[in-house]
Short mmCIF file of C-alpha atoms in Angstrom, two decimals:
data_model
loop_
_atom_site.label_atom_id
_atom_site.label_comp_id
_atom_site.label_asym_id
_atom_site.label_seq_id
_atom_site.Cartn_x
_atom_site.Cartn_y
_atom_site.Cartn_z
CA GLU A 13 109.22 87.68 105.14
CA ALA A 14 106.30 85.52 106.19
CA GLY A 15 102.90 87.13 106.18
CA VAL A 16 100.11 86.82 108.71
CA VAL A 17 99.38 83.15 109.30
CA GLN A 18 95.96 81.86 110.26
CA SER A 19 94.70 78.39 111.02
CA PRO A 20 92.63 76.53 110.31
CA ARG A 21 91.70 77.83 106.88
CA TYR A 22 88.32 76.14 106.98
CA LYS A 23 86.20 74.88 109.84
CA ILE A 24 82.80 73.21 109.88
CA ILE A 25 81.06 72.69 113.20
CA GLU A 26 77.60 72.06 114.52
CA LYS A 27 75.78 74.80 116.35
CA LYS A 28 76.37 75.02 120.10
CA GLN A 29 79.89 73.63 119.67
CA PRO A 30 82.98 75.65 120.58
CA VAL A 31 85.54 76.74 118.00
CA ALA A 32 88.89 78.52 118.11
CA PHE A 33 90.93 80.35 115.51
CA TRP A 34 94.63 81.04 115.71
CA CYS A 35 96.67 83.90 114.29
CA ASN A 36 100.41 84.46 114.08
CA PRO A 37 101.14 88.08 113.09
CA ILE A 38 104.12 89.37 111.15
CA SER A 39 107.20 89.38 113.33
CA GLY A 40 107.65 92.67 115.15
CA HIS A 41 104.11 93.90 114.62
CA ASN A 42 102.74 95.24 117.87
CA THR A 43 99.14 95.72 116.78
CA LEU A 44 96.87 92.80 116.01
CA TYR A 45 93.30 92.88 114.75
CA TRP A 46 90.48 90.37 114.41
CA TYR A 47 87.83 91.12 111.81
CA LEU A 48 84.56 89.43 110.91
CA GLN A 49 83.64 89.32 107.23
CA ASN A 50 80.14 88.21 106.35
CA LEU A 51 79.35 87.08 102.82
CA GLY A 52 79.10 90.02 100.47
CA GLN A 53 80.26 92.49 103.11
CA GLY A 54 83.42 94.29 104.09
CA PRO A 55 85.37 93.29 107.17
CA GLU A 56 84.17 94.59 110.55
CA LEU A 57 86.55 95.03 113.45
CA LEU A 58 85.97 92.72 116.40
CA ILE A 59 88.97 93.50 118.57
CA ARG A 60 92.32 95.30 118.43
CA TYR A 61 95.37 94.51 120.52
CA GLU A 62 98.34 96.70 121.30
CA ASN A 63 100.91 94.12 122.37
CA GLU A 64 98.98 91.94 124.84
CA GLU A 65 96.39 94.57 125.77
CA ALA A 66 92.94 94.61 124.14
CA VAL A 67 92.53 98.35 123.52
CA ASP A 68 89.29 98.18 121.51
CA ASP A 69 86.88 95.31 122.01
CA SER A 70 83.72 97.38 121.77
CA GLN A 71 82.41 95.31 118.83
CA LEU A 72 83.19 91.89 120.30
CA PRO A 73 80.04 90.01 121.41
CA LYS A 74 81.36 89.12 124.82
CA ASP A 75 78.60 86.70 125.72
CA ARG A 76 80.02 84.10 123.35
CA PHE A 77 83.24 85.49 121.91
CA SER A 78 86.58 85.76 123.67
CA ALA A 79 90.10 86.50 122.55
CA GLU A 80 93.57 86.50 123.98
CA ARG A 81 97.03 87.51 122.91
CA LEU A 82 99.47 85.98 125.30
CA LYS A 83 102.98 87.47 125.33
CA GLY A 84 101.89 89.98 122.71
CA VAL A 85 102.52 87.69 119.75
CA ASP A 86 100.08 84.96 118.70
CA SER A 87 96.38 85.39 119.26
CA THR A 88 93.38 83.11 119.61
CA LEU A 89 89.75 83.98 118.97
CA LYS A 90 87.15 81.68 120.47
CA ILE A 91 83.42 81.26 120.05
CA GLN A 92 81.45 79.28 122.60
CA PRO A 93 78.80 78.24 121.80
CA ALA A 94 78.67 78.83 118.08
CA GLU A 95 75.42 79.88 116.42
CA LEU A 96 74.27 79.56 112.82
CA GLY A 97 74.75 83.29 112.33
CA ASP A 98 78.44 83.01 113.16
CA SER A 99 79.12 81.48 109.75
CA ALA A 100 81.55 83.91 108.15
CA VAL A 101 85.22 84.51 107.43
CA TYR A 102 87.35 85.56 110.38
CA LEU A 103 90.32 87.67 109.35
CA CYS A 104 93.39 88.48 111.36
CA ALA A 105 95.58 91.47 110.54
CA SER A 106 98.66 93.03 112.05
CA SER A 107 100.56 96.30 111.80
CA LEU A 108 103.76 97.76 113.20
CA TYR A 109 101.72 100.20 115.27
CA SER A 110 98.07 101.18 115.36
CA GLN A 111 98.16 103.75 112.53
CA ALA A 112 100.47 101.81 110.23
CA GLU A 113 99.43 99.75 107.23
CA GLN A 114 97.50 96.63 108.14
CA TYR A 115 98.54 93.30 106.64
CA PHE A 116 95.81 90.69 106.45
CA GLY A 117 95.94 86.95 106.77
CA PRO A 118 93.97 84.64 104.44
CA GLY A 119 91.21 84.16 106.97
CA THR A 120 89.36 81.23 108.49
CA ARG A 121 86.08 80.34 106.84
CA LEU A 122 83.67 79.09 109.50
CA THR A 123 80.53 77.16 108.63
CA VAL A 124 78.08 76.43 111.44
CA THR A 125 75.49 73.77 110.63
CA ALA M 3 78.97 109.46 111.42
CA GLN M 4 81.81 108.59 109.14
CA SER M 5 81.34 105.90 106.50
CA VAL M 6 81.97 104.87 102.92
CA THR M 7 79.52 103.85 100.20
CA GLN M 8 80.54 101.79 97.22
CA LEU M 9 78.24 102.17 94.25
CA GLY M 10 77.79 98.95 92.33
CA SER M 11 78.33 95.59 93.97
CA HIS M 12 79.35 94.09 90.62
CA VAL M 13 81.26 95.70 87.76
CA SER M 14 82.22 93.99 84.50
CA VAL M 15 84.66 95.44 82.01
CA SER M 16 86.37 94.08 78.93
CA GLU M 17 90.05 93.30 79.00
CA GLY M 18 91.92 96.46 78.03
CA ALA M 19 89.04 98.77 78.95
CA LEU M 20 88.97 101.43 81.64
CA VAL M 21 88.23 100.28 85.17
CA LEU M 22 86.21 102.66 87.36
CA LEU M 23 85.10 101.63 90.84
CA ARG M 24 83.15 104.21 92.80
CA CYS M 25 83.48 105.17 96.44
CA ASN M 26 81.87 108.06 98.27
CA TYR M 27 82.66 108.94 101.84
CA SER M 28 80.93 110.72 104.64
CA SER M 29 83.16 112.43 107.16
CA SER M 30 83.01 115.49 109.37
CA VAL M 31 86.80 115.77 109.40
CA PRO M 32 89.42 115.33 106.69
CA PRO M 33 89.41 111.58 106.12
CA TYR M 34 92.09 109.03 105.55
CA LEU M 35 90.85 106.81 102.71
CA PHE M 36 92.02 103.45 101.44
CA TRP M 37 91.40 100.94 98.68
CA TYR M 38 92.00 97.25 99.32
CA VAL M 39 91.84 94.28 96.95
CA GLN M 40 90.84 90.76 97.94
CA TYR M 41 91.54 87.81 95.66
CA PRO M 42 89.55 84.60 96.17
CA ASN M 43 90.40 82.81 99.40
CA GLN M 44 92.97 85.43 100.33
CA GLY M 45 93.20 88.28 102.77
CA LEU M 46 92.97 91.95 101.86
CA GLN M 47 95.91 93.74 100.28
CA LEU M 48 96.37 97.50 100.34
CA LEU M 49 96.21 99.05 96.86
CA LEU M 50 96.63 102.70 97.82
CA LYS M 51 95.82 105.27 100.48
CA TYR M 52 95.01 108.97 100.76
CA THR M 53 96.39 110.76 103.81
CA SER M 54 95.77 114.44 102.97
CA ALA M 55 98.84 114.91 100.79
CA ALA M 56 98.45 114.73 96.98
CA THR M 57 94.85 114.34 95.85
CA LEU M 58 95.83 111.93 93.06
CA VAL M 59 97.19 108.79 94.63
CA LYS M 60 99.00 106.09 92.69
CA GLY M 61 98.96 102.53 93.93
CA ILE M 62 100.14 99.10 92.98
CA ASN M 63 99.23 97.19 89.81
CA GLY M 64 98.58 100.39 87.83
CA PHE M 65 95.66 101.57 89.95
CA GLU M 66 95.13 105.14 91.06
CA ALA M 67 92.46 107.12 92.90
CA GLU M 68 91.60 110.79 93.11
CA PHE M 69 90.34 112.45 96.27
CA LYS M 70 87.64 115.01 95.41
CA LYS M 71 86.46 116.90 98.44
CA SER M 72 83.71 118.76 96.56
CA GLU M 73 82.20 115.44 95.47
CA THR M 74 83.15 113.51 98.65
CA SER M 75 84.51 110.83 96.36
CA PHE M 76 87.55 108.61 96.12
CA HIS M 77 86.99 106.58 92.95
CA LEU M 78 89.48 103.91 91.89
CA THR M 79 90.62 103.74 88.27
CA LYS M 80 92.91 101.80 85.99
CA PRO M 81 93.36 102.76 82.33
CA SER M 82 93.51 99.23 80.95
CA ALA M 83 92.01 96.20 82.67
CA HIS M 84 93.91 92.94 82.86
CA MET M 85 92.49 89.51 83.52
CA SER M 86 94.45 89.37 86.76
CA ASP M 87 92.49 92.37 88.09
CA ALA M 88 89.43 90.19 88.67
CA ALA M 89 88.85 90.40 92.43
CA GLU M 90 86.80 92.08 95.16
CA TYR M 91 87.68 95.71 95.89
CA PHE M 92 86.96 97.48 99.15
CA CYS M 93 87.02 101.17 99.93
CA ALA M 94 87.69 102.07 103.56
CA VAL M 95 87.87 105.13 105.79
CA ARG M 96 89.77 105.50 109.02
CA LEU M 97 87.48 106.91 111.65
CA ILE M 98 87.27 107.50 115.37
CA SER M 99 84.95 105.14 117.21
CA ASN M 100 82.62 106.17 120.02
CA PHE M 101 85.27 105.04 122.47
CA GLY M 102 87.93 107.26 120.96
CA ASN M 103 89.69 104.46 119.11
CA GLU M 104 90.79 104.72 115.50
CA LYS M 105 89.58 101.97 113.22
CA LEU M 106 89.07 101.14 109.56
CA THR M 107 85.49 101.04 108.33
CA PHE M 108 85.01 99.21 105.06
CA GLY M 109 82.45 99.56 102.32
CA THR M 110 80.46 96.57 101.15
CA GLY M 111 82.82 95.84 98.29
CA THR M 112 82.68 95.74 94.48
CA ARG M 113 83.32 92.52 92.62
CA LEU M 114 85.23 93.24 89.42
CA THR M 115 84.88 90.80 86.53
CA ILE M 116 87.09 91.05 83.45
CA ILE M 117 85.60 89.89 80.16
CA PRO M 118 88.14 88.35 77.77
#
């Protein structure tokens, strides 16, 4: 069974540019999460989806970050415009339902110069 | 507020020695606690979880953790370290956010180095 797939794995952009990350969860998983992991820190939840509905986006900086999960499967996280402080690893995870075990993807390492 | 604190950002042990990674939690209700492992350039993988059943929890790769309410601790141990155990380990607690949503809150992580 394929795990959570994320692309790209690495991204380098200049500040003020837009960037997008893509996540394909494990087949059949209804819940999808986006986490931010700063260097030397644990992951922090940005947004959680139940199917196509964002049920917890309280930690998503909505002035520059946006996310969507069309048809309740794949998801895209976007930053526009990117700032230097956005340099981090962006992790996607999925689970069968919201209280089930979360399976993490390998992450996208973003560097903003 | 509910949170976890990992004591020691870096731990080094010799191959074959005991591994002990410390985690203390703060929770006003019985917590659900987790340990995750992260290998370089990979996502997190669940090692084990405590969900109010047995206080001694066995996980994958020979790891186990004991929930001690009196000490508010959930330390991770392995009797004999292997070179392949070198990784970053995260303790996490499931808590209720201000908006009534459940979410995992992670500690800052402990990097485990195995000395040959």
